[in-house]
XYZ file of C-alpha atoms in Angstrom:
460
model
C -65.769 -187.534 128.845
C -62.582 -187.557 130.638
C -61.342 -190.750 133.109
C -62.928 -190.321 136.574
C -60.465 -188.710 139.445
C -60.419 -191.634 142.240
C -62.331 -190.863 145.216
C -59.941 -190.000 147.993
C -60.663 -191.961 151.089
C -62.502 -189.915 153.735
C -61.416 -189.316 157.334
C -64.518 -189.732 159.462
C -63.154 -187.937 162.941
C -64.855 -188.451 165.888
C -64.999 -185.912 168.899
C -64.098 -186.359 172.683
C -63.583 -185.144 175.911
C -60.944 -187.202 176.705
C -58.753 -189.415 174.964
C -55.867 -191.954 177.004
C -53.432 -193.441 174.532
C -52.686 -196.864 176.150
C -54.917 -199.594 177.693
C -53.060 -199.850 180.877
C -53.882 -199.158 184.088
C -52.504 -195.886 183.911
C -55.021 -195.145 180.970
C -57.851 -196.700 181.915
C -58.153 -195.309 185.397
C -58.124 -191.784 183.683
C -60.719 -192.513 180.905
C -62.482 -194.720 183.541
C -62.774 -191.576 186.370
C -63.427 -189.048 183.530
C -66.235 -191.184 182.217
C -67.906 -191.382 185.335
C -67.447 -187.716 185.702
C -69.362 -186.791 182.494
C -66.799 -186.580 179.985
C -66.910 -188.289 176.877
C -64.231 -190.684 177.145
C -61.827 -193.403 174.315
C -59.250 -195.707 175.196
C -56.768 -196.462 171.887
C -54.651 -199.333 172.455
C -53.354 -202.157 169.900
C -52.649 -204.780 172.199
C -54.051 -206.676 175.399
C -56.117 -204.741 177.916
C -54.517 -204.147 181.354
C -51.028 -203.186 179.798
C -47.597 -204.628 181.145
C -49.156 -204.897 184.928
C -52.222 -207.414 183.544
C -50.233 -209.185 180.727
C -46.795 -209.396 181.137
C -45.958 -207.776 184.594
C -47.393 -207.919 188.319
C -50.606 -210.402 188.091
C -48.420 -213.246 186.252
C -45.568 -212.644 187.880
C -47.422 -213.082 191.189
C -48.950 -216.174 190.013
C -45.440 -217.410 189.350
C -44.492 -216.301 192.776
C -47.304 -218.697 194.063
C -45.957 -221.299 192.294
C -42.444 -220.918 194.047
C -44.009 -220.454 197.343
C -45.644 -223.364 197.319
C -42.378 -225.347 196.261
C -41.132 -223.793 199.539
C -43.862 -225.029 201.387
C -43.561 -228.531 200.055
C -39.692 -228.622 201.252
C -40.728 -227.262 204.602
C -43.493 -229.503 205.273
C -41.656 -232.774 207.049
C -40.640 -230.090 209.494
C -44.097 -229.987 210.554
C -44.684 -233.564 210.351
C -46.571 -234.152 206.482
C -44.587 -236.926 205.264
C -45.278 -235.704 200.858
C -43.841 -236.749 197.637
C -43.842 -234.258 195.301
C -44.270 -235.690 191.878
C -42.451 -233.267 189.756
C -43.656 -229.523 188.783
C -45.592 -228.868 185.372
C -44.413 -225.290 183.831
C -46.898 -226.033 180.843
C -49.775 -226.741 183.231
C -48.821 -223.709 185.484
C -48.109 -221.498 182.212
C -51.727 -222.738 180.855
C -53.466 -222.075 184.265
C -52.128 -218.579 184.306
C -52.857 -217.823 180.483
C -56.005 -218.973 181.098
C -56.408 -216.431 184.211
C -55.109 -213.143 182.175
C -57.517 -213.756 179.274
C -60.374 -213.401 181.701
C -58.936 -210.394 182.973
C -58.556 -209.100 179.363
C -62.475 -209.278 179.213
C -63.191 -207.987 182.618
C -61.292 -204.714 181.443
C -63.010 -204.716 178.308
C -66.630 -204.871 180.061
C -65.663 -202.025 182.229
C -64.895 -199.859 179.763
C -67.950 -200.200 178.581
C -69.907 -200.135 181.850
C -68.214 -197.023 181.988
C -69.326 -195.147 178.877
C -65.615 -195.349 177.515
C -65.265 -196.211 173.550
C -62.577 -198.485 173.011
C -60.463 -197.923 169.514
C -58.273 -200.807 169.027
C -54.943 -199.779 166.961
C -52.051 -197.615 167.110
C -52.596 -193.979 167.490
C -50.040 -191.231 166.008
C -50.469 -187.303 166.560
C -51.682 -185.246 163.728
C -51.563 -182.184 165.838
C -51.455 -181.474 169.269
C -55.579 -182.277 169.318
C -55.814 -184.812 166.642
C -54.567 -188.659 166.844
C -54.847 -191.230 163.544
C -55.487 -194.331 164.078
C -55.126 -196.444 160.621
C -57.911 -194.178 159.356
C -59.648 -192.651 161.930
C -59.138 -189.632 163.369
C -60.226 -188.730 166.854
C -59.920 -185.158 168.510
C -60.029 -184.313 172.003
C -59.341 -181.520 174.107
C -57.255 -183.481 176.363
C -55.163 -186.528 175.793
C -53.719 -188.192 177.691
C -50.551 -190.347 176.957
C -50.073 -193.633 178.978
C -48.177 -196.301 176.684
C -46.068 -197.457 179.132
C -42.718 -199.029 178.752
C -40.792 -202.191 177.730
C -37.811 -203.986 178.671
C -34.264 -202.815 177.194
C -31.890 -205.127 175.663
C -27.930 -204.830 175.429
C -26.172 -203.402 172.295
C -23.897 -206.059 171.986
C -23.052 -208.854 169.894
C -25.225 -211.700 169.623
C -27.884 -210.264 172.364
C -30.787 -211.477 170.467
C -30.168 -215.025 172.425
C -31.084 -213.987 175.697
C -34.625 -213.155 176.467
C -36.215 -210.143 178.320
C -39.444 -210.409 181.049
C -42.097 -210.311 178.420
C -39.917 -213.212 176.514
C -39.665 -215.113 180.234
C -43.729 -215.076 180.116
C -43.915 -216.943 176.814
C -41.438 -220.069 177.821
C -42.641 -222.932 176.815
C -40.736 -225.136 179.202
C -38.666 -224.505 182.455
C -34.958 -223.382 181.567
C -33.081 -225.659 183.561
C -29.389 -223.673 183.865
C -30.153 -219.773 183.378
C -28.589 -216.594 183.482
C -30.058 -213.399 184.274
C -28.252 -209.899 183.981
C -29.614 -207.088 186.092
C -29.726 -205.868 189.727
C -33.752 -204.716 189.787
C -37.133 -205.423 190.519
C -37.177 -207.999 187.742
C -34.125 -209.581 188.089
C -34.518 -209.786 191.961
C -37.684 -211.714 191.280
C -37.127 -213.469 188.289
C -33.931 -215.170 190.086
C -35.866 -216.110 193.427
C -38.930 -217.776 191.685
C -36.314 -219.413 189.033
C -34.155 -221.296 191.828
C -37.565 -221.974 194.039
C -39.066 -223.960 191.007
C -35.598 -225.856 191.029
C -33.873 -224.014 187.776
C -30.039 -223.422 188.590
C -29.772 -219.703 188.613
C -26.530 -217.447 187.634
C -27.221 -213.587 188.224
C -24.787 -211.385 186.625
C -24.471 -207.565 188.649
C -23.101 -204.838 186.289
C -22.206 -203.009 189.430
C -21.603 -204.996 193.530
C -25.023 -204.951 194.694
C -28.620 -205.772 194.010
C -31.675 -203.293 194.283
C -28.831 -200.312 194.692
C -31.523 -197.053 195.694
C -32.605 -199.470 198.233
C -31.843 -199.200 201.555
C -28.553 -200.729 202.798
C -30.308 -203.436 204.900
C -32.356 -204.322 202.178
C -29.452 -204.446 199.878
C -27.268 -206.483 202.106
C -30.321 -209.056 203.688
C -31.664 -210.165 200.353
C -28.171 -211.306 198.311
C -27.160 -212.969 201.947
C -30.508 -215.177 201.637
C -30.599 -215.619 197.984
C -26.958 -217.046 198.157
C -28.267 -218.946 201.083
C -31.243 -220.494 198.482
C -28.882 -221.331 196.255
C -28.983 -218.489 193.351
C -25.023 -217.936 192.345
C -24.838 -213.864 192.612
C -21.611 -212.493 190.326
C -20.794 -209.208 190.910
C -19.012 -206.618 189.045
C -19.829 -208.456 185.635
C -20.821 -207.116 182.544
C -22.044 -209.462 179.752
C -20.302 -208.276 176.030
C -20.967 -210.878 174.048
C -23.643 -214.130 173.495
C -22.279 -216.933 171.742
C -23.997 -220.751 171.779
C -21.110 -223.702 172.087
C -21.039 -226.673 170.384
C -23.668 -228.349 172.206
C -26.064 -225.278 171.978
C -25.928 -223.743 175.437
C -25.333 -220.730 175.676
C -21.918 -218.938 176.325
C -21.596 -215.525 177.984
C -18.370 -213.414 176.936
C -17.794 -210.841 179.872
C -15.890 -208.030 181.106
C -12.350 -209.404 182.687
C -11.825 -211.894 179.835
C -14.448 -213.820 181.743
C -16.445 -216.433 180.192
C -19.547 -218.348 181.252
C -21.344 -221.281 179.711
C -23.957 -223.902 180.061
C -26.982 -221.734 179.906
C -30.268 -223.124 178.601
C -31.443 -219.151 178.723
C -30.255 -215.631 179.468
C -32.713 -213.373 180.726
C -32.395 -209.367 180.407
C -33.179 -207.429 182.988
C -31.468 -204.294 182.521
C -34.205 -201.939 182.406
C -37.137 -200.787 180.877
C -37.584 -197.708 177.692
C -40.803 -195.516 177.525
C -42.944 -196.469 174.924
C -42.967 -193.573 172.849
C -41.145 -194.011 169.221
C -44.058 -194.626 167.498
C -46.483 -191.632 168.313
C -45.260 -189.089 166.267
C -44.863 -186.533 169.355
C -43.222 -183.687 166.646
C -46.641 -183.187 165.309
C -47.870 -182.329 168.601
C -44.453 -180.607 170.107
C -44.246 -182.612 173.249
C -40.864 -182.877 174.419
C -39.238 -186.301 174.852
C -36.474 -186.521 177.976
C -34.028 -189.406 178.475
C -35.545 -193.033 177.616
C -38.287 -191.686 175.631
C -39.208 -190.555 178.920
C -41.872 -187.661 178.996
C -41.088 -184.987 181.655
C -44.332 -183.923 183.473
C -44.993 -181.542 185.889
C -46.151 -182.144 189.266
C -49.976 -182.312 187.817
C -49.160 -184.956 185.314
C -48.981 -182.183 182.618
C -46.513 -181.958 179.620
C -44.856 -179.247 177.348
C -48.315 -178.832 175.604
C -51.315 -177.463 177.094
C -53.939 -180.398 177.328
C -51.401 -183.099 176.562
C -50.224 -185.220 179.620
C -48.603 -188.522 180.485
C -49.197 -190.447 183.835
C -47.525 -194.125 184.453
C -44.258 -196.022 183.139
C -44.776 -193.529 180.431
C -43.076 -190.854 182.776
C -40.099 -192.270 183.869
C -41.712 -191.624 187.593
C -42.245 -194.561 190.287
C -42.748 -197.338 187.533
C -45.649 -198.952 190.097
C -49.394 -199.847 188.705
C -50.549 -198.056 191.494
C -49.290 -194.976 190.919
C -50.397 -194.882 187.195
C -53.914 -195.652 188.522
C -53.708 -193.021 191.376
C -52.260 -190.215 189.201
C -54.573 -190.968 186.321
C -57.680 -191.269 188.707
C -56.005 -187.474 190.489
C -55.513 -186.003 186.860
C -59.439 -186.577 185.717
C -60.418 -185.339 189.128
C -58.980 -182.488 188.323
C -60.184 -182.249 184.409
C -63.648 -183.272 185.355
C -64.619 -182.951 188.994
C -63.893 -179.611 189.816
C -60.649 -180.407 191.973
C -58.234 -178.001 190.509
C -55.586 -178.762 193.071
C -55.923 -182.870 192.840
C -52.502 -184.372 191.984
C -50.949 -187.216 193.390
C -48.063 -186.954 195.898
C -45.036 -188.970 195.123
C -43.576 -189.088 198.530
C -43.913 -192.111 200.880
C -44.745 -194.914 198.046
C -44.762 -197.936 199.447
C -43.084 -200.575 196.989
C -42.773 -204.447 197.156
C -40.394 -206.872 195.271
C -41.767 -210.411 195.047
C -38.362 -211.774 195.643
C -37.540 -214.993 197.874
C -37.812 -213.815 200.520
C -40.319 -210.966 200.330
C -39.229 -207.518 200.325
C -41.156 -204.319 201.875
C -40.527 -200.819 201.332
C -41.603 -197.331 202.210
C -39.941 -193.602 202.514
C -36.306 -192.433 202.743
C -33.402 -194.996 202.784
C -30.865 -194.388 205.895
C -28.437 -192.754 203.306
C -31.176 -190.646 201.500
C -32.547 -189.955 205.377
C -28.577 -187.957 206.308
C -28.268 -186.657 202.509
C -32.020 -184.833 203.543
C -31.891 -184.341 207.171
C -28.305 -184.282 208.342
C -27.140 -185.463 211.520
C -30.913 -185.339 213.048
C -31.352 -189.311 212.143
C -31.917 -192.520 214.045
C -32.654 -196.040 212.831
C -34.352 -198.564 215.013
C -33.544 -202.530 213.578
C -33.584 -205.736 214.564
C -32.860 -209.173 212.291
C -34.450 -212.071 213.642
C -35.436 -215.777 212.479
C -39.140 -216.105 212.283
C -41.340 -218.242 213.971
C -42.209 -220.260 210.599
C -38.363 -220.862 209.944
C -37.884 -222.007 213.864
C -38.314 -225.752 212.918
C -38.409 -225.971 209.459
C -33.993 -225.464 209.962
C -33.435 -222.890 207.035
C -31.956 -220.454 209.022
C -33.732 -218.099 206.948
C -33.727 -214.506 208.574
C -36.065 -211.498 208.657
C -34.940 -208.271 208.992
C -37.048 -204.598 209.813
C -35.463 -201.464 210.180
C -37.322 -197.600 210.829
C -35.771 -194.636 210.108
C -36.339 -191.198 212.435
C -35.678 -187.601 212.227
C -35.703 -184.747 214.629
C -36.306 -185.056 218.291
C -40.133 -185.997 217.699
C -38.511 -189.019 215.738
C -41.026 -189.025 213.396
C -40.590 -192.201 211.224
C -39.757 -191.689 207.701
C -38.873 -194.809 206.621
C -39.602 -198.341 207.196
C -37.679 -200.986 205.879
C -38.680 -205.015 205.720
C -36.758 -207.989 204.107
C -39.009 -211.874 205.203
C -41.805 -213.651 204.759
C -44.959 -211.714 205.315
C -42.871 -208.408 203.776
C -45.790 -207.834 200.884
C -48.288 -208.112 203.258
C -47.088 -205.988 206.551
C -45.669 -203.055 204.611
C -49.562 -201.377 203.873
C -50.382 -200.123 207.524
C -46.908 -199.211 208.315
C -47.243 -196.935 204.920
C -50.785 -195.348 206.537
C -48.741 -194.465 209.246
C -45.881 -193.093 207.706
C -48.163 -190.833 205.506
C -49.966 -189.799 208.544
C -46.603 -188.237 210.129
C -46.561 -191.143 212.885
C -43.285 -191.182 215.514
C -41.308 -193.505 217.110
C -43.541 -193.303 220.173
C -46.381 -193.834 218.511
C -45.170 -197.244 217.056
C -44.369 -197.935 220.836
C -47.556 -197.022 222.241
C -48.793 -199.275 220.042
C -49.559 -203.032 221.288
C -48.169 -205.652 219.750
C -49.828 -208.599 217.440
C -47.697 -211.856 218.971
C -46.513 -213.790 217.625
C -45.666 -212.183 213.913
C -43.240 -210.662 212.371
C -45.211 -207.386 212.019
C -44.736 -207.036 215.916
C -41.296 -205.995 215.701
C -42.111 -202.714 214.596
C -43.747 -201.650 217.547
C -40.846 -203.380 220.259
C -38.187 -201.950 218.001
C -35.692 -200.302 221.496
C-alpha cells in the first residue's frame, strides 16, 4: 500500500442575497433594510460592531463633549448664583463610564442583526472573484456585495511620527495629557482641541495651511478660531510638523517648517485625515477600481466598476457622516430589494455638525461656493450676537448665523451657525432648506424668543 495523500481542507461556501463587508453603520443599515425586505442577508466584520461612528468616532466623542460641557457649566455657575467647588475631574472614571456605554451598544447591534435575519461572520473577508469573499476558510457568495469598511486616521511620513497619537489612539488614553499638541485643521482636530482645553489640558494646534475647517464657510472659519483663542487653545498657523523628537525630560519636541521648534508636549495628536479602508480586500480579484486614498469611486447609485459590487460610507471618499452611510445603504437595498429602481440618496443639502467649543452648524453652499455656482445673483443675511446664556456669565462668548440667497425669490441655500445650541438648531433649518424655502418664508415665520434659533427668522 502506498502512504495516504492528506485530505485537503474543504471550503464549505455558503450562499446569499446580500453580503456588506464592514459592521458599520454604513453596512448594517444595508444588510439590515435588505433583510427586512426578504433577502438573505451577512454582515463580515473582524472588529467591534457599529464601526468608527459606535467605537471610536461620534457616540464617544459626544460623551467626551458632555464631559467638557459640563466643565463649562461648572465655571459659569457663580454667575447664576451656585456657589460649587469642583473637586477635580476623573479621565479614568469618565473613560470607564464611556467604555462601559459602547460595549452595550456593541450588543445592541449584535441583537439586531439577528432580530433582523442577518448572519453575522466575524473575520476579515478578501475577494476570490467578483461573487466570492474568503473569510479564513469560509467562503460566502452573493449576488451583491456590498463594500462598507470605512476608513482610519492617516499619520505623517516623517521622522519619528510614531510618538504622536491619532483619534482612535486619543480614545484609549489612559490619563489626561496635560500639555498637548494636535496637528490638523478638521472635524477632529476642531473638536479634539475644544474638549482638550474645556477639561483643563493646555492645548497647541498646529495649521498646515492659515485657517481651520477651510471648505467651510468664511464666517464659520473666522468665528470659531476667534472663540477658541478666546478659550484659551494656542492656534499656530502656517506650521507643518517634520520631525518628533522627546527631550531630555521625555516631553515631546516638535521639529517644524521655518526652523521652528516646539516642546513640552505630554502628547501629539494627528489629525490630518482619514484613508479608506481598503488594502486588505484583495479588490484585483474582483476588478474594482481603487481612486485616490483607497477611495472607491461610485456612481450616483452607490455602484462601482463591477456590476453587483458597491461601496456606500467613509468607504467612498463621499460626505464622511454616519448618516449618510446609513441613508445611502438603507436607499441602495431599497433599490436591490424593494422594487425602487430609482432610490438613491441625494448628496446635496447635508446638514453637518462639529462638536467643537462652541458648537458649530452647517447646511448647503458656503458664500464662496454660493458666487462660484450662481454668480452675482447672491445675498447673505447675518448677524453675530452674544447670547442670552453668556449675558451674565461675562465670557463674551459670541454666536454667529448667517443665510445665504439666490435669485430674486431668494431662496435660501445655505445656512450657517457658529454658538451654543448650533447641534441642535441646524435640523429644521435643513427641512427647510431641502424643501426650497426663501427668505420670506423664514420671515413669515414667528419667532421662538428668547433663543438663538430666532435669529433666523428676524435676519433684515
Amino acid at each position: 500500500m502506498g502512504t495516504p495523500t492528506p485530505s485537503k481542507a474543504v471550503h464549505v461556501t455558503d450562499h446569499f442575497d446580500l453580503i456588506a463587508i464592514g459592521g458599520g453603520s454604513g453596512g448594517i443599515a444595508v444588510a439590515s433594510r435588505a433583510a427586512r425586505l426578504g433577502a438573505r442577508c451577512a454582515v463580515i466584520e473582524s472588529d467591534r460592531l457599529g464601526g468608527t461612528c459606535v467605537n471610536r468616532g461620534c457616540v464617544p466623542k459626544k460623551i467626551m463633549w458632555y464631559a467638557a460641557a459640563i466643565a463649562g457649566s461648572l465655571h459659569d455657575a457663580r454667575a447664576y448664583g451656585f456657589d460649587l467647588a469642583a473637586d477635580g475631574f476623573d479621565w479614568a472614571r469618565l473613560r470607564f463610564a464611556r467604555d462601559a456605554y459602547l460595549a452595550r451598544l456593541n450588543q445592541v447591534y449584535r441583537r439586531n442583526l439577528a432580530q433582523a435575519g442577518v448572519v453575522l461572520i466575524e473575520g476579515a473577508a478578501a475577494f476570490v472573484d467578483p461573487h466570492t469573499l474568503a473569510v479564513g476558510d469560509r467562503r460566502c457568495r452573493a449576488g451583491h456585495i456590498v463594500i462598507a469598511t470605512g476608513s482610519r486616521p492617516r499619520t505623517p511620513d516623517v521622522e519619528q511620527a510614531g510618538l504622536g497619537i491619532t483619534s482612535d489612539g486619543f480614545f484609549s488614553l489612559p490619563r489626561q495629557p496635560r500639555t498637548v499638541a494636535i496637528a490638523g485643521a478638521g472635524y477632529i482636530a476642531v473638536e479634539l482641541a475644544g474638549l482638550l482645553n474645556a477639561l483643563g489640558s493646555r492645548v497647541t494646534l498646529l495649521l498646515r495651511h492659515r485657517e481651520l475647517l477651510g471648505r467651510f464657510d468664511a464666517m464659520i472659519r473666522e468665528t470659531l478660531a476667534e472663540e477658541m483663542r478666546g478659550a484659551g487653545v494656542h492656534i499656530v498657523p502656517g506650521t507643518e510638523i517634520i520631525g518628533v523628537s522627546h527631550d531630555a525630560g521625555g516631553a515631546l519636541t516638535l521639529s517644524c517648517s521655518g526652523r521652528q521648534s516646539l516642546t513640552g508636549f505630554d502628547a501629539l495628536i494627528w489629525a490630518i485625515g482619514r484613508r479608506a479602508n481598503t488594502g486588505r480586500l484583495n479588490l484585483p480579484a474582483a476588478g474594482v477600481r481603487v481612486g485616490a486614498d483607497g477611495a472607491l469611486p461610485v456612481d450616483d447609485y452607490q455602484n462601482t466598476n463591477i456590476p453587483g459590487i458597491y461601496a456606500v460610507g467613509d468607504v467612498t471618499g463621499r460626505a464622511a457622516l454616519t448618516p449618510v452611510a446609513i441613508a445611502a445603504g438603507r436607499h441602495l437595498a431599497d433599490r436591490l430589494f424593494g422594487g425602487q429602481p430609482e432610490s438613491r440618496l441625494d448628496y446635496d443639502n447635508i446638514p453637518t455638525v462639529i462638536f467643537g467649543h462652541p458648537p458649530v452648524g452647517s447646511v448647503g453652499l458656503s458664500e464662496e461656493e454660493a458666487h462660484v455656482r450662481h454668480g452675482s445673483g447672491v445675498k447673505c443675511y447675518h448677524t453675530r450676537f452674544t447670547p442670552l446664556y453668556h449675558g451674565i456669565t461675562g465670557r463674551n462668548a459670541q454666536t454667529a448665523v448667517k443665510l445665504v440667497t439666490v435669485g430674486e425669490e431668494e431662496r435660501v441655500v445655505g445656512c450657517h451657525i457658529v454658538g451654543l445650541g448650533a447641534d441642535e438648531m441646524l435640523q429644521g433649518f435643513a427641512v427647510a432648506i431641502r424643501l426650497g424655502a426663501t427668505k420670506r418664508d423664514f420671515d413669515r415665520t414667528v419667532a421662538i424668543h428668547p433663543t438663538a434659533a430666532e435669529e433666523f427668522v428676524l435676519l433684515g
